[in-house]
Each structure stands twice: as structure tokens, then as C-alpha cells.
CSV table of N, CA and C in Angstrom, one decimal:
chain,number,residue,atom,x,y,z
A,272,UNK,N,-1.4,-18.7,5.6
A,272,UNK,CA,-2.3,-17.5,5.5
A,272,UNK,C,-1.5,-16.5,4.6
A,273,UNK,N,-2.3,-15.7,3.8
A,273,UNK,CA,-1.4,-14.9,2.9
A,273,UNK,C,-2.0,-13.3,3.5
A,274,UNK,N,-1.5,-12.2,2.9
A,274,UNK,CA,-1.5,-11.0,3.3
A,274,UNK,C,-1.1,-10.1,1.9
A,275,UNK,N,-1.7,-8.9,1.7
A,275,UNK,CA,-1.4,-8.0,0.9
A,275,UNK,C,0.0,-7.5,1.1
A,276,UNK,N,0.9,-7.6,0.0
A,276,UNK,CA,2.0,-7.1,0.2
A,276,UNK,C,2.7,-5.6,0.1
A,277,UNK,N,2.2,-5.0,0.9
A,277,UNK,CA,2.2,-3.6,1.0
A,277,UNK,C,3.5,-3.0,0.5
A,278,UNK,N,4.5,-3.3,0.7
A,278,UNK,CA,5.4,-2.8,0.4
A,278,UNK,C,5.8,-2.5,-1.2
A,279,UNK,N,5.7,-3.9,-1.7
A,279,UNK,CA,4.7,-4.1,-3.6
A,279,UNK,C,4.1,-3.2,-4.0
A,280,UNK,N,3.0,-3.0,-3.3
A,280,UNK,CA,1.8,-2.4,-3.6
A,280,UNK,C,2.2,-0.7,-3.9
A,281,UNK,N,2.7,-0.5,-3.0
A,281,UNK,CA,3.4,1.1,-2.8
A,281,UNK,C,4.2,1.4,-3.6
A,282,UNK,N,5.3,0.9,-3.9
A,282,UNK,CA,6.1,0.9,-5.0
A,282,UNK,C,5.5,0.5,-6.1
A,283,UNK,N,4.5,0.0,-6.0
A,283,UNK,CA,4.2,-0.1,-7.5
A,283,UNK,C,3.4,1.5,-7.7
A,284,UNK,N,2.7,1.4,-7.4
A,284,UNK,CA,1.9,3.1,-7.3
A,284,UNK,C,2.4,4.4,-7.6
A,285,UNK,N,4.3,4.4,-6.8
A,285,UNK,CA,4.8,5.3,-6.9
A,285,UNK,C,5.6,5.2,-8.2
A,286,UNK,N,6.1,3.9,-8.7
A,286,UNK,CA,7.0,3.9,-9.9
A,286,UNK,C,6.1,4.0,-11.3
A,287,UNK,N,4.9,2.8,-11.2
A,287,UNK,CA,4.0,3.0,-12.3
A,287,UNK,C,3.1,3.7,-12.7
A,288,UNK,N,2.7,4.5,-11.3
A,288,UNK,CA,1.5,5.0,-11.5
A,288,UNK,C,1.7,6.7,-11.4
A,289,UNK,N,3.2,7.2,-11.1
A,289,UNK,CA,3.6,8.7,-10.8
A,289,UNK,C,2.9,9.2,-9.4
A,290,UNK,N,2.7,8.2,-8.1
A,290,UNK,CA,2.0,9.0,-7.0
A,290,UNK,C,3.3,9.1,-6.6
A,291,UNK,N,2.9,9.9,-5.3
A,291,UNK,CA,3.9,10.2,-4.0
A,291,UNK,C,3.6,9.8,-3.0
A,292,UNK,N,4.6,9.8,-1.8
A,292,UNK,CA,4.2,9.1,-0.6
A,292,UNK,C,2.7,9.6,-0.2
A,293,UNK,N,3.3,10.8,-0.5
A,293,UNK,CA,2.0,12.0,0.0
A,293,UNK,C,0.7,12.2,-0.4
A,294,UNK,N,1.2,12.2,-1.8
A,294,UNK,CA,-0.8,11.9,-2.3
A,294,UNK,C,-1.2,10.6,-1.8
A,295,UNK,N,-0.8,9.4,-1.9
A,295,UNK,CA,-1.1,7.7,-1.5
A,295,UNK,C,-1.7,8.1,-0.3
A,296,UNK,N,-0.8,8.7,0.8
A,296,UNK,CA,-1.6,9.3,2.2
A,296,UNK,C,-2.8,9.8,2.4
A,297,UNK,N,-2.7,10.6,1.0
A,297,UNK,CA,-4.1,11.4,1.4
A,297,UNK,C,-5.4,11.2,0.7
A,298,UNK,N,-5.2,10.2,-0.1
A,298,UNK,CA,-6.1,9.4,-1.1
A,298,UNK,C,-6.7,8.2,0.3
A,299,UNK,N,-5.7,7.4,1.1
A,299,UNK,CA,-6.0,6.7,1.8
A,299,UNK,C,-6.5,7.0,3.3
A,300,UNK,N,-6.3,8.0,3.7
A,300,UNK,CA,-6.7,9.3,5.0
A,300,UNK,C,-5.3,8.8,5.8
A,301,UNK,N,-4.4,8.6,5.6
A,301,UNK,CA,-3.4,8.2,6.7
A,301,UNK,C,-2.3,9.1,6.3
A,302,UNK,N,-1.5,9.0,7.2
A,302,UNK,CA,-0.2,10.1,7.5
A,302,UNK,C,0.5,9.6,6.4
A,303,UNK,N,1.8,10.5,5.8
A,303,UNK,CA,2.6,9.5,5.0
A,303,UNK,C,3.9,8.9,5.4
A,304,UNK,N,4.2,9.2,6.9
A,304,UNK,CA,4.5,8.4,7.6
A,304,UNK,C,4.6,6.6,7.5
A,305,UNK,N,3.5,6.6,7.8
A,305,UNK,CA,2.8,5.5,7.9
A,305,UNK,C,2.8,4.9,5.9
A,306,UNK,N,3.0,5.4,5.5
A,306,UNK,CA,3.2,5.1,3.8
A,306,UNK,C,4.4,4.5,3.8
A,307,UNK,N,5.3,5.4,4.1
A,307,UNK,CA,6.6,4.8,3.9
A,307,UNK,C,7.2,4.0,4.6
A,308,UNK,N,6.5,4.1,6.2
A,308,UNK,CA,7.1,2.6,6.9
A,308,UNK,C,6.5,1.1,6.2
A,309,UNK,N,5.5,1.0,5.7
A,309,UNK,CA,4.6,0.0,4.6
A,309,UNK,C,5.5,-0.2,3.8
A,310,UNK,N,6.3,0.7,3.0
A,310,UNK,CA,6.5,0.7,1.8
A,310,UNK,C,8.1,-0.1,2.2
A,311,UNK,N,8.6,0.3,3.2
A,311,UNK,CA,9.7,-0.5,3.7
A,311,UNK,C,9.7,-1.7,4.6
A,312,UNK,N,8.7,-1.7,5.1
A,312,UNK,CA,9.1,-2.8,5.9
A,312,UNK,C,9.0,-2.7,6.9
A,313,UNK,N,9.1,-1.9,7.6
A,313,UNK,CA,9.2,-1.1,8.9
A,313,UNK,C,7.9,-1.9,9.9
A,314,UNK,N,6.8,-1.6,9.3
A,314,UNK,CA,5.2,-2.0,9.4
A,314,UNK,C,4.9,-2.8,8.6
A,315,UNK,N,4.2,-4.1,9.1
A,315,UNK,CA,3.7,-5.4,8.2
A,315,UNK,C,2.4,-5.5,8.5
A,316,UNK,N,2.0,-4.4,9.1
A,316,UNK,CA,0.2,-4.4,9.5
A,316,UNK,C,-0.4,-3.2,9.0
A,317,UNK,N,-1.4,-3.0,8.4
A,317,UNK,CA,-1.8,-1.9,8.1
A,317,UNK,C,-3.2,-1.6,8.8
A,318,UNK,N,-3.7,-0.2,9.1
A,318,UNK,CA,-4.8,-0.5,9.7
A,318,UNK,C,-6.1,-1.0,8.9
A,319,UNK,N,-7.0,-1.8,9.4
A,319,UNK,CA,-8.2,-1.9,8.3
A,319,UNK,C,-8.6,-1.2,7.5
A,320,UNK,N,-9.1,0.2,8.0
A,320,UNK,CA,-9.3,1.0,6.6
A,320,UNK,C,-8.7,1.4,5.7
A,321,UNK,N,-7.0,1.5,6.5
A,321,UNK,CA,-6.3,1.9,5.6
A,321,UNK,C,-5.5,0.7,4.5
A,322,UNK,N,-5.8,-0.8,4.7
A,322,UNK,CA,-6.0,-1.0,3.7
A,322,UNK,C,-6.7,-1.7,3.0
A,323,UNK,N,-7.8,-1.7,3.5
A,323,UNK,CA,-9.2,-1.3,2.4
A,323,UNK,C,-9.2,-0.4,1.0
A,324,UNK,N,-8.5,0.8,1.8
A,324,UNK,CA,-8.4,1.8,0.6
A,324,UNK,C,-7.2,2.1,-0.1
A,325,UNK,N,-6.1,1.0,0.5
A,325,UNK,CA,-5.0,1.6,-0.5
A,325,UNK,C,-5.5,0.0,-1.5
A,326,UNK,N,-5.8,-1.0,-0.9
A,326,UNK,CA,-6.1,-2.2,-2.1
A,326,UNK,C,-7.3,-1.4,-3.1
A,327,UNK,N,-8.1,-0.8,-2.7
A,327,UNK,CA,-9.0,-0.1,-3.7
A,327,UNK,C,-8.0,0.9,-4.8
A,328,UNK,N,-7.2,1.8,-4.0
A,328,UNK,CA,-6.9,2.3,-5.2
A,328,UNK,C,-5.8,1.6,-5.7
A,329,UNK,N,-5.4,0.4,-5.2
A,329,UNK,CA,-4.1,-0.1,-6.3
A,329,UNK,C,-5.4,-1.0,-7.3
A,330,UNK,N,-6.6,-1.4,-7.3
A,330,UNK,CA,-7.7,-2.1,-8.0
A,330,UNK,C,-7.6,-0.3,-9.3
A,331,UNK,N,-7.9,0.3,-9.1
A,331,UNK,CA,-8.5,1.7,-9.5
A,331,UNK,C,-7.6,1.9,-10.6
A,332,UNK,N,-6.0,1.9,-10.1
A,332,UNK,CA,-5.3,2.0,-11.1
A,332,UNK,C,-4.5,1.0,-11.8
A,333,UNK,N,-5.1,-0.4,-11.8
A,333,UNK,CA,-4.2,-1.6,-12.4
A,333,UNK,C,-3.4,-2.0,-11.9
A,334,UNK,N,-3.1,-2.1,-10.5
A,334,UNK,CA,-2.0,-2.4,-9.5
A,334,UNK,C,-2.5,-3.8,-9.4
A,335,UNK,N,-1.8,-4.9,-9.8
A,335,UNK,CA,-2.1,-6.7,-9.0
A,335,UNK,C,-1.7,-6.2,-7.5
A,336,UNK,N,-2.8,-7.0,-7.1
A,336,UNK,CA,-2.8,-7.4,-5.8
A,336,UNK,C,-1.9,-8.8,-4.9
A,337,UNK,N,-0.7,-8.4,-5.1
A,337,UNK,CA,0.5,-9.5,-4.9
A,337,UNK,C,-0.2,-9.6,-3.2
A,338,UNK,N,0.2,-10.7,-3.1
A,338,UNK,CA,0.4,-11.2,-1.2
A,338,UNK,C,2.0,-12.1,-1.3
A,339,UNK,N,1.9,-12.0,0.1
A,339,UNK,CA,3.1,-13.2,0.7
A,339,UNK,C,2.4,-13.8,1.7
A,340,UNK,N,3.2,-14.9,1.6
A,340,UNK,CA,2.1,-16.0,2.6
A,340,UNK,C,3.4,-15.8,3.8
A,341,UNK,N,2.4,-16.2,5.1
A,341,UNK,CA,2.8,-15.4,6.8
A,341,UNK,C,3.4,-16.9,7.2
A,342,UNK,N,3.1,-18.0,6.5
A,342,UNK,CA,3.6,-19.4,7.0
A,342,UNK,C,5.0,-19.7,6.9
């Protein structure tokens, strides 16, 4: 089974695309808390919506959608 690799995903946003923890947060309605535990590792679950809407906006701005397989 594979999974969005969030931590990818975030760093790519913030290096390619000039966001911050903080805008990413508030673009996705979540704390930025919760951004940077993603973006490290910390957290390997995201809540449904929230990523719904960070895969939307890594779609929005040209972000690939990398996964790692959970096997």
C-alpha cells in the first residue's frame, strides 16, 4: 500500500514554491504545528481533509505527488 509522502510534499512547497510553514497551514485550515511535524516526520498520518487539501494545492502549484509504499 502506498501513501502520500508528506514530508516531500512540504518541502517541496516551501523550497520550490516560496510558502511557509504558515501560509501551507492556512491555505490547508490546520495549525502549522501540525505542518512541520508532517514535514519531519514526527506525524505519518494526516487528517483527511487536511490532506485532501495540501495534495490539492501541491496539484495547483506543480508539486508531483511522490508516495512511499507502507510495505
Amino acid at each position: 500500500m502506498e501513501k502520500p509522502d508528506w514530508s516531500f510534499l512540504i518541502k517541496s512547497l516551501l523550497s520550490e514554491k516560496g510558502f511557509t510553514e504558515k501560509s501551507i497551514a492556512d491555505r490547508v485550515e490546520t495549525s502549522q504545528a501540525t505542518i512541520n511535524y508532517l514535514k519531519k516526520g514526527s506525524i505519518q498520518e494526516a487528517k483527511y481533509s487536511t490532506g485532501v487539501m495540501l495534495i490539492a494545492l501541491c496539484i495547483t502549484n506543480g508539486i508531483p505527488i511522490k508516495t512511499k509504499n507502507l510495505s
